C-alpha positions as protocol buffer text, in pm:
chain_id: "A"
residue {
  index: 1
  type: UNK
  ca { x: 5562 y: 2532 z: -159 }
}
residue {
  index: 2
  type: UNK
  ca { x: 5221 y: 2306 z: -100 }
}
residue {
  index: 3
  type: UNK
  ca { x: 5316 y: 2023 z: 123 }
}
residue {
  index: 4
  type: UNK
  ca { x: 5202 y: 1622 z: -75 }
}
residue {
  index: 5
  type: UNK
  ca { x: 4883 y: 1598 z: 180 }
}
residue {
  index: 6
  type: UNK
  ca { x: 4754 y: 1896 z: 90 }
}
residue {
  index: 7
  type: UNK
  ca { x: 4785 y: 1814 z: -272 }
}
residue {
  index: 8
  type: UNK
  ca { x: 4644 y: 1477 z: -203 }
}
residue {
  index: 9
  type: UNK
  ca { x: 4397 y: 1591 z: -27 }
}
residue {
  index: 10
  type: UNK
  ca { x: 4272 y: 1862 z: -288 }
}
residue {
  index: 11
  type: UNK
  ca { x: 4258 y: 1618 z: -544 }
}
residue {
  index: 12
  type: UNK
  ca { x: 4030 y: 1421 z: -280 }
}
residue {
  index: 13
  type: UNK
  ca { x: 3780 y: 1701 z: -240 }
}
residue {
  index: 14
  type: UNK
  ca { x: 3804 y: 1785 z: -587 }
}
residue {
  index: 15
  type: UNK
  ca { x: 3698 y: 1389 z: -708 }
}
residue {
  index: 16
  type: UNK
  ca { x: 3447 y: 1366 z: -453 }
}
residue {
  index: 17
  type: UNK
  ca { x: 3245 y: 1615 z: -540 }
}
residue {
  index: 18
  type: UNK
  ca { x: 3271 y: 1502 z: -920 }
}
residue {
  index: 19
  type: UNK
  ca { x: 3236 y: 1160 z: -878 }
}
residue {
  index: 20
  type: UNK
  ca { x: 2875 y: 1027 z: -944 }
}
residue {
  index: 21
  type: UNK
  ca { x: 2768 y: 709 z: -810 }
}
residue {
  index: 22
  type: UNK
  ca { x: 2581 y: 438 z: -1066 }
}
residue {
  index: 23
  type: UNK
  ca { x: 2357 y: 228 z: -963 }
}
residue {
  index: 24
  type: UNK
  ca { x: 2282 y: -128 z: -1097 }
}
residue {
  index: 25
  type: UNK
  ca { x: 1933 y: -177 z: -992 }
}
residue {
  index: 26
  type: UNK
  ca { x: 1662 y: 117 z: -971 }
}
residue {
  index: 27
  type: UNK
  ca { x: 1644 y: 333 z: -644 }
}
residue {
  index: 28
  type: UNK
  ca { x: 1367 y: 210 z: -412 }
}
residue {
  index: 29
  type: UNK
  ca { x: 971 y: 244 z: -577 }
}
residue {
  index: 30
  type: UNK
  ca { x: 764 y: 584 z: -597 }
}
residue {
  index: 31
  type: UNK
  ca { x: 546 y: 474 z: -334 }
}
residue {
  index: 32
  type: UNK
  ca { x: 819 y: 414 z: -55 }
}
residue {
  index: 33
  type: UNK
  ca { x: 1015 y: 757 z: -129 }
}
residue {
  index: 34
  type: UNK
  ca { x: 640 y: 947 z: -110 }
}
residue {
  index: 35
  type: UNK
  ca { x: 604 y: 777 z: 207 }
}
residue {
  index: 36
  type: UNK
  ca { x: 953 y: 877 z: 318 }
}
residue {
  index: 37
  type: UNK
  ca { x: 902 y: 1266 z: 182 }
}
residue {
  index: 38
  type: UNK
  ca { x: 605 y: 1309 z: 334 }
}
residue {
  index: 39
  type: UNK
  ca { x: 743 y: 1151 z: 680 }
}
residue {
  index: 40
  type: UNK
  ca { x: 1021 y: 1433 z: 615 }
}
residue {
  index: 41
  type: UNK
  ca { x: 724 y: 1703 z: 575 }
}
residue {
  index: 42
  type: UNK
  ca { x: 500 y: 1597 z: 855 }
}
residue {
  index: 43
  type: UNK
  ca { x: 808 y: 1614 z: 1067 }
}
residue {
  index: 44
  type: UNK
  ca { x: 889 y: 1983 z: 919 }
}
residue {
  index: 45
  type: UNK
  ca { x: 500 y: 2005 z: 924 }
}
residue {
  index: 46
  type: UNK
  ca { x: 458 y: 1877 z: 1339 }
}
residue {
  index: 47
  type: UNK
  ca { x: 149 y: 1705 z: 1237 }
}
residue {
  index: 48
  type: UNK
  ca { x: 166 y: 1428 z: 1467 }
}
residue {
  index: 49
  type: UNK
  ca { x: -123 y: 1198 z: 1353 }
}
residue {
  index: 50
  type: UNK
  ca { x: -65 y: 1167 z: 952 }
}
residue {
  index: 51
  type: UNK
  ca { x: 356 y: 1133 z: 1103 }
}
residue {
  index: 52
  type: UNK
  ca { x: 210 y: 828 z: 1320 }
}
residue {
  index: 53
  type: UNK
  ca { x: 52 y: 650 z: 1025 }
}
residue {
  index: 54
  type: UNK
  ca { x: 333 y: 725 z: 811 }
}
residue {
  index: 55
  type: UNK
  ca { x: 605 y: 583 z: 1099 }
}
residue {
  index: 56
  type: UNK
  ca { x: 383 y: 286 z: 1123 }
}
residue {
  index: 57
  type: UNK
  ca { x: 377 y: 165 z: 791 }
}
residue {
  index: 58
  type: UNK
  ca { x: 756 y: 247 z: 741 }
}
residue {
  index: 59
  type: UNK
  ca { x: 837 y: 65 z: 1045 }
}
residue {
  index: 60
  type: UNK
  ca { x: 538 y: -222 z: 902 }
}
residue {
  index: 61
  type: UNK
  ca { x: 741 y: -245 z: 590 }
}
residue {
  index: 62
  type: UNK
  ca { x: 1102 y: -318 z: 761 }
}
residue {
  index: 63
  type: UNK
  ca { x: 973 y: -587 z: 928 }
}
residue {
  index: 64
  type: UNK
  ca { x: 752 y: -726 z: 602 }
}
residue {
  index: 65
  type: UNK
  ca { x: 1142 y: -691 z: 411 }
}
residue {
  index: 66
  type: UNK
  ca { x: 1321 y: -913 z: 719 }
}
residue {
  index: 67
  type: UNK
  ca { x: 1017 y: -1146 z: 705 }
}
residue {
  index: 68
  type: UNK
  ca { x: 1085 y: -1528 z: 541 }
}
residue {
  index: 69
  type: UNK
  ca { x: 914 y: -1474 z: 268 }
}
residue {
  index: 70
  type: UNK
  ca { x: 936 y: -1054 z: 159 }
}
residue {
  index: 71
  type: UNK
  ca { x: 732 y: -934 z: -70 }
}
residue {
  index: 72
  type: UNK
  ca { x: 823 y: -918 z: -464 }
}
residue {
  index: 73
  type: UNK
  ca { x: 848 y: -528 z: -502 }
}
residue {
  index: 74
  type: UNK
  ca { x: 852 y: -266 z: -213 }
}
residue {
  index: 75
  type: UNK
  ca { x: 502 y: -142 z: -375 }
}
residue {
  index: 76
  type: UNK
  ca { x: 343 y: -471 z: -344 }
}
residue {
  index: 77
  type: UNK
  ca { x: 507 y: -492 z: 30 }
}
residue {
  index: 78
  type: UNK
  ca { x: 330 y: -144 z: 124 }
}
residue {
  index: 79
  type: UNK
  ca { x: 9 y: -193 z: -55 }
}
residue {
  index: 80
  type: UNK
  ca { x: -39 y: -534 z: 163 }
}
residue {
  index: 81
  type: UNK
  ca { x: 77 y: -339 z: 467 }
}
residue {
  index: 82
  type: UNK
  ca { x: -176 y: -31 z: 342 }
}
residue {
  index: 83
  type: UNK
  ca { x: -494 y: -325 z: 334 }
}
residue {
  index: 84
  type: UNK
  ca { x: -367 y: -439 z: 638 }
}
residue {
  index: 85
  type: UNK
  ca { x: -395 y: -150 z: 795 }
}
residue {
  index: 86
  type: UNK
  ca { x: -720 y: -36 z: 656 }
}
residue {
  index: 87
  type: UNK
  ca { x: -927 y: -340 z: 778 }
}
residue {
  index: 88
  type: UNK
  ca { x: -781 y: -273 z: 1173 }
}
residue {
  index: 89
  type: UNK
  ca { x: -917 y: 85 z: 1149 }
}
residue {
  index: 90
  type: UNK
  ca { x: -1236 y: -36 z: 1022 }
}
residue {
  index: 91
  type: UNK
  ca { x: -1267 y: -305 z: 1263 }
}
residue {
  index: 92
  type: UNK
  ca { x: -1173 y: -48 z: 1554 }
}
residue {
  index: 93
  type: UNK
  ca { x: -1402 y: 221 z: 1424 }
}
residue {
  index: 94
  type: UNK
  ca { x: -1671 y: -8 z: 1417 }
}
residue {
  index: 95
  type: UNK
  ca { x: -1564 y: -122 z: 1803 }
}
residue {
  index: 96
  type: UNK
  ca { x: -1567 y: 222 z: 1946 }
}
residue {
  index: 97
  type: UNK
  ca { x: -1881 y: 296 z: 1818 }
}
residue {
  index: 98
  type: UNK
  ca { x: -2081 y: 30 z: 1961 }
}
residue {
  index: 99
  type: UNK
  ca { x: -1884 y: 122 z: 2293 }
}
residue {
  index: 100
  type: UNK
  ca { x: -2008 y: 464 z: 2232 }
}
residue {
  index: 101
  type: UNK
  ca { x: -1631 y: 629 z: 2246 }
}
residue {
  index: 102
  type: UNK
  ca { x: -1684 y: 944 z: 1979 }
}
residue {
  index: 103
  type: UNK
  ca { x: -1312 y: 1100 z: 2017 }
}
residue {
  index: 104
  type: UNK
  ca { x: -1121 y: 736 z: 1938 }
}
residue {
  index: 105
  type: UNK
  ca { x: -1400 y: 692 z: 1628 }
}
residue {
  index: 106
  type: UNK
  ca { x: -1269 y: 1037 z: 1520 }
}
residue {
  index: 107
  type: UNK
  ca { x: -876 y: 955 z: 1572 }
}
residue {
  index: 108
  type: UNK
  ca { x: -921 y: 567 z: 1378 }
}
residue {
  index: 109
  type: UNK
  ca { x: -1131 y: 787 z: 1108 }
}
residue {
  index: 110
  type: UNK
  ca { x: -847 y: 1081 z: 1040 }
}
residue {
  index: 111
  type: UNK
  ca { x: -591 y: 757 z: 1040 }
}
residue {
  index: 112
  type: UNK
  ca { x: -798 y: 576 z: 759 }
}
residue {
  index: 113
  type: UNK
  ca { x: -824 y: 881 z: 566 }
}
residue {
  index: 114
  type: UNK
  ca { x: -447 y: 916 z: 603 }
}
residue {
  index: 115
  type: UNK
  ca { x: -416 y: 539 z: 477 }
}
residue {
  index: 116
  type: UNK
  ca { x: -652 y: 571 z: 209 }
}
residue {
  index: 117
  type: UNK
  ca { x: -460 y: 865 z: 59 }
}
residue {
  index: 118
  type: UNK
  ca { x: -113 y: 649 z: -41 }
}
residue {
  index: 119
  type: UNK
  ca { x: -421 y: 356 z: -178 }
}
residue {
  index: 120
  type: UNK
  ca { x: -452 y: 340 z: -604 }
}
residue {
  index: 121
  type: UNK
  ca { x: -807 y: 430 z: -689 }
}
residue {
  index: 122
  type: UNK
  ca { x: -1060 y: 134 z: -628 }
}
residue {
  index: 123
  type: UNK
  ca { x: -1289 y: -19 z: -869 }
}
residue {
  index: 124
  type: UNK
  ca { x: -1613 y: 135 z: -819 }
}
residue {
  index: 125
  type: UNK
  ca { x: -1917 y: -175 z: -790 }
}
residue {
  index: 126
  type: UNK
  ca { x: -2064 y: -125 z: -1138 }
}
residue {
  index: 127
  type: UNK
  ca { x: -1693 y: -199 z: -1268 }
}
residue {
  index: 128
  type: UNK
  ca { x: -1629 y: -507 z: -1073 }
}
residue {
  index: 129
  type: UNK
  ca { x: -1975 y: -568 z: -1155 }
}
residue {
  index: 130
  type: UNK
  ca { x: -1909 y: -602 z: -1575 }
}
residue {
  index: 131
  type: UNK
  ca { x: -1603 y: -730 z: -1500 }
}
residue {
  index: 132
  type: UNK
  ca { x: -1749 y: -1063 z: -1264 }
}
residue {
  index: 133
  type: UNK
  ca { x: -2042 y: -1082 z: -1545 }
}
residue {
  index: 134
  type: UNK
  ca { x: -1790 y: -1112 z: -1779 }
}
residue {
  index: 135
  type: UNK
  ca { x: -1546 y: -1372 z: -1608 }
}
residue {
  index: 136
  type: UNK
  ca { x: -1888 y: -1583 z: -1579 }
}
residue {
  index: 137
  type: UNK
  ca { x: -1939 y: -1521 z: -1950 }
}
residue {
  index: 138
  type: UNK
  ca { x: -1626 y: -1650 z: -2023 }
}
residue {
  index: 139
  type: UNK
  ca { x: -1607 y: -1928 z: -1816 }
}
residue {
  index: 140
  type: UNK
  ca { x: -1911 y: -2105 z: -1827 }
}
residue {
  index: 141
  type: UNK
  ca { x: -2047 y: -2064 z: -1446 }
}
residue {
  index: 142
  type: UNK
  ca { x: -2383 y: -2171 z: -1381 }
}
residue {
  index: 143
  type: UNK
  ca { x: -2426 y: -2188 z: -1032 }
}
residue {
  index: 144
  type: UNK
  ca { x: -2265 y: -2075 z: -672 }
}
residue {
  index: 145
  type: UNK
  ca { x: -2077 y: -2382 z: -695 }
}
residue {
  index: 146
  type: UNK
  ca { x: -1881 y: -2236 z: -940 }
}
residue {
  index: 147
  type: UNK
  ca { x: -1736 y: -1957 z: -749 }
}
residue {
  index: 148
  type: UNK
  ca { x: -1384 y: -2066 z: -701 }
}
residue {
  index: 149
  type: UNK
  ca { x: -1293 y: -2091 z: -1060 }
}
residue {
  index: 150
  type: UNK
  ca { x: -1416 y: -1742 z: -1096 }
}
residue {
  index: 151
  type: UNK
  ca { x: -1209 y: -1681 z: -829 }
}
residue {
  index: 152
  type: UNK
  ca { x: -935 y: -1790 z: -941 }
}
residue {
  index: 153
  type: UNK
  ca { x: -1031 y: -1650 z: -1294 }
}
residue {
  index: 154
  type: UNK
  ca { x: -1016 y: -1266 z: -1104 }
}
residue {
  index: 155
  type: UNK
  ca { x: -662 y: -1125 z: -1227 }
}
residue {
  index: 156
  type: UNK
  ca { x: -745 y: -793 z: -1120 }
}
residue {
  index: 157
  type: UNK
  ca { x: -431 y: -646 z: -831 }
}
residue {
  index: 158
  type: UNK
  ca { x: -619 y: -717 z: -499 }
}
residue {
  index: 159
  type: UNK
  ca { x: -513 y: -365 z: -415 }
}
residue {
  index: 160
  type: UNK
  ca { x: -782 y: -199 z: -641 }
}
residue {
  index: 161
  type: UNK
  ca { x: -1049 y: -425 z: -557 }
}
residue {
  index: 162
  type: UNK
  ca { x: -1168 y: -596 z: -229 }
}
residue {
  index: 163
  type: UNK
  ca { x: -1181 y: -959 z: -235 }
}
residue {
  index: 164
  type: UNK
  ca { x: -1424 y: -960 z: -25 }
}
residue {
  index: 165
  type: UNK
  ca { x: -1679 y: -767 z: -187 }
}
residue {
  index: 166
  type: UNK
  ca { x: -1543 y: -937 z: -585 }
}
residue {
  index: 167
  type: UNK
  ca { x: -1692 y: -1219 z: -332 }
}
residue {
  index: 168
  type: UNK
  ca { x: -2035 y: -1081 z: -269 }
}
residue {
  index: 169
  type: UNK
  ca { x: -2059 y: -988 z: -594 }
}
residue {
  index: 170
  type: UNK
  ca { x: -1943 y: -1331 z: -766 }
}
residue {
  index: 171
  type: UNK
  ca { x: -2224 y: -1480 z: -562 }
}
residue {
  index: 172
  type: UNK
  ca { x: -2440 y: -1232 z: -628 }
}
residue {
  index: 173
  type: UNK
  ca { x: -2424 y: -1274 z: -1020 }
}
residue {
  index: 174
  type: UNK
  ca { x: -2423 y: -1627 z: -977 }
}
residue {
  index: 175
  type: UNK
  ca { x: -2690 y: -1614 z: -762 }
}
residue {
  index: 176
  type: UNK
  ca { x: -2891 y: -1449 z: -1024 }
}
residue {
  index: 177
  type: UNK
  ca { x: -2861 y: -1706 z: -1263 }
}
């Protein structure tokens, strides 16, 4: 004769491992859980400099979620982090080369091409090109003074285009006018 906690405890086992668990909102955004399975394969992998990046932006993106204001959707959050990020590597690639250190140019330049992998495809220059001409088109911009209403005009995601350079090419365009 079974004793009552082994019964019990059957029926335990037997409903947790049938028992599925429903979520109300979606599980976190494609972006985060490629970051977090390829953090799981670098680990496997013992490629230390892509598992740095990766840590970094994970670790990035905590704080960006505890800040005041956190960021809409966990994409958004990581593709700010992901510019972020960018522009320091640039910045210190450019600084180590006019200080003429080679091996920390090559080490910022395999992190950026880490970065720029987990980056949607930019807009190449011709596109944001036809796109400014059009804006101007649309609204009526004559000269450079002009600029911030095409500006503000620009709905393209930040995150496929540089504002800086839809900058140089605004004026640009409206320079040519």
């Amino acid at each position: 004769m079974q004793s009552i906690a082994f019964r019990q405890n059957v029926f335990r086992r037997t409903f947790q491992l049938t028992s599925t668990r429903l979520y109300t909102a979606a599980a976190n955004d494609s972006l985060h859980n490629r970051l977090k399975a390829d953090q799981k394969t670098y680990m496997r992998g013992r490629t230390q400099p892509d598992l740095t990046v990766v840590k970094s932006i994970l670790s990035d993106l905590i704080y960006l979620n505890k800040s005041p204001t956190p960021p809409a959707t966990p994409d958004e959050g990581i593709l700010t982090i992901l510019q972020r990020s960018i522009k320091k590597r640039q910045e210190s690639i450019s600084q180590y080369q006019s200080a003429g250190r080679q091996d920390l140019v090559d080490q910022e330049q395999k992190e950026l091409e880490v970065l720029n992998r987990y980056m949607p495809t930019q807009m190449s220059d011709d596109e944001i090109r036809d796109e400014v001409q059009q804006i101007v088109q649309n609204i009526g911009a004559a000269s450079i003074k002009d600029l911030g209403k095409v500006m503000k005009a620009w709905a393209i995601d930040s995150s496929k285009a540089d504002k800086k350079k839809v900058s140089e090419m605004v004026k640009s365009v409206l320079d040519a006018k």
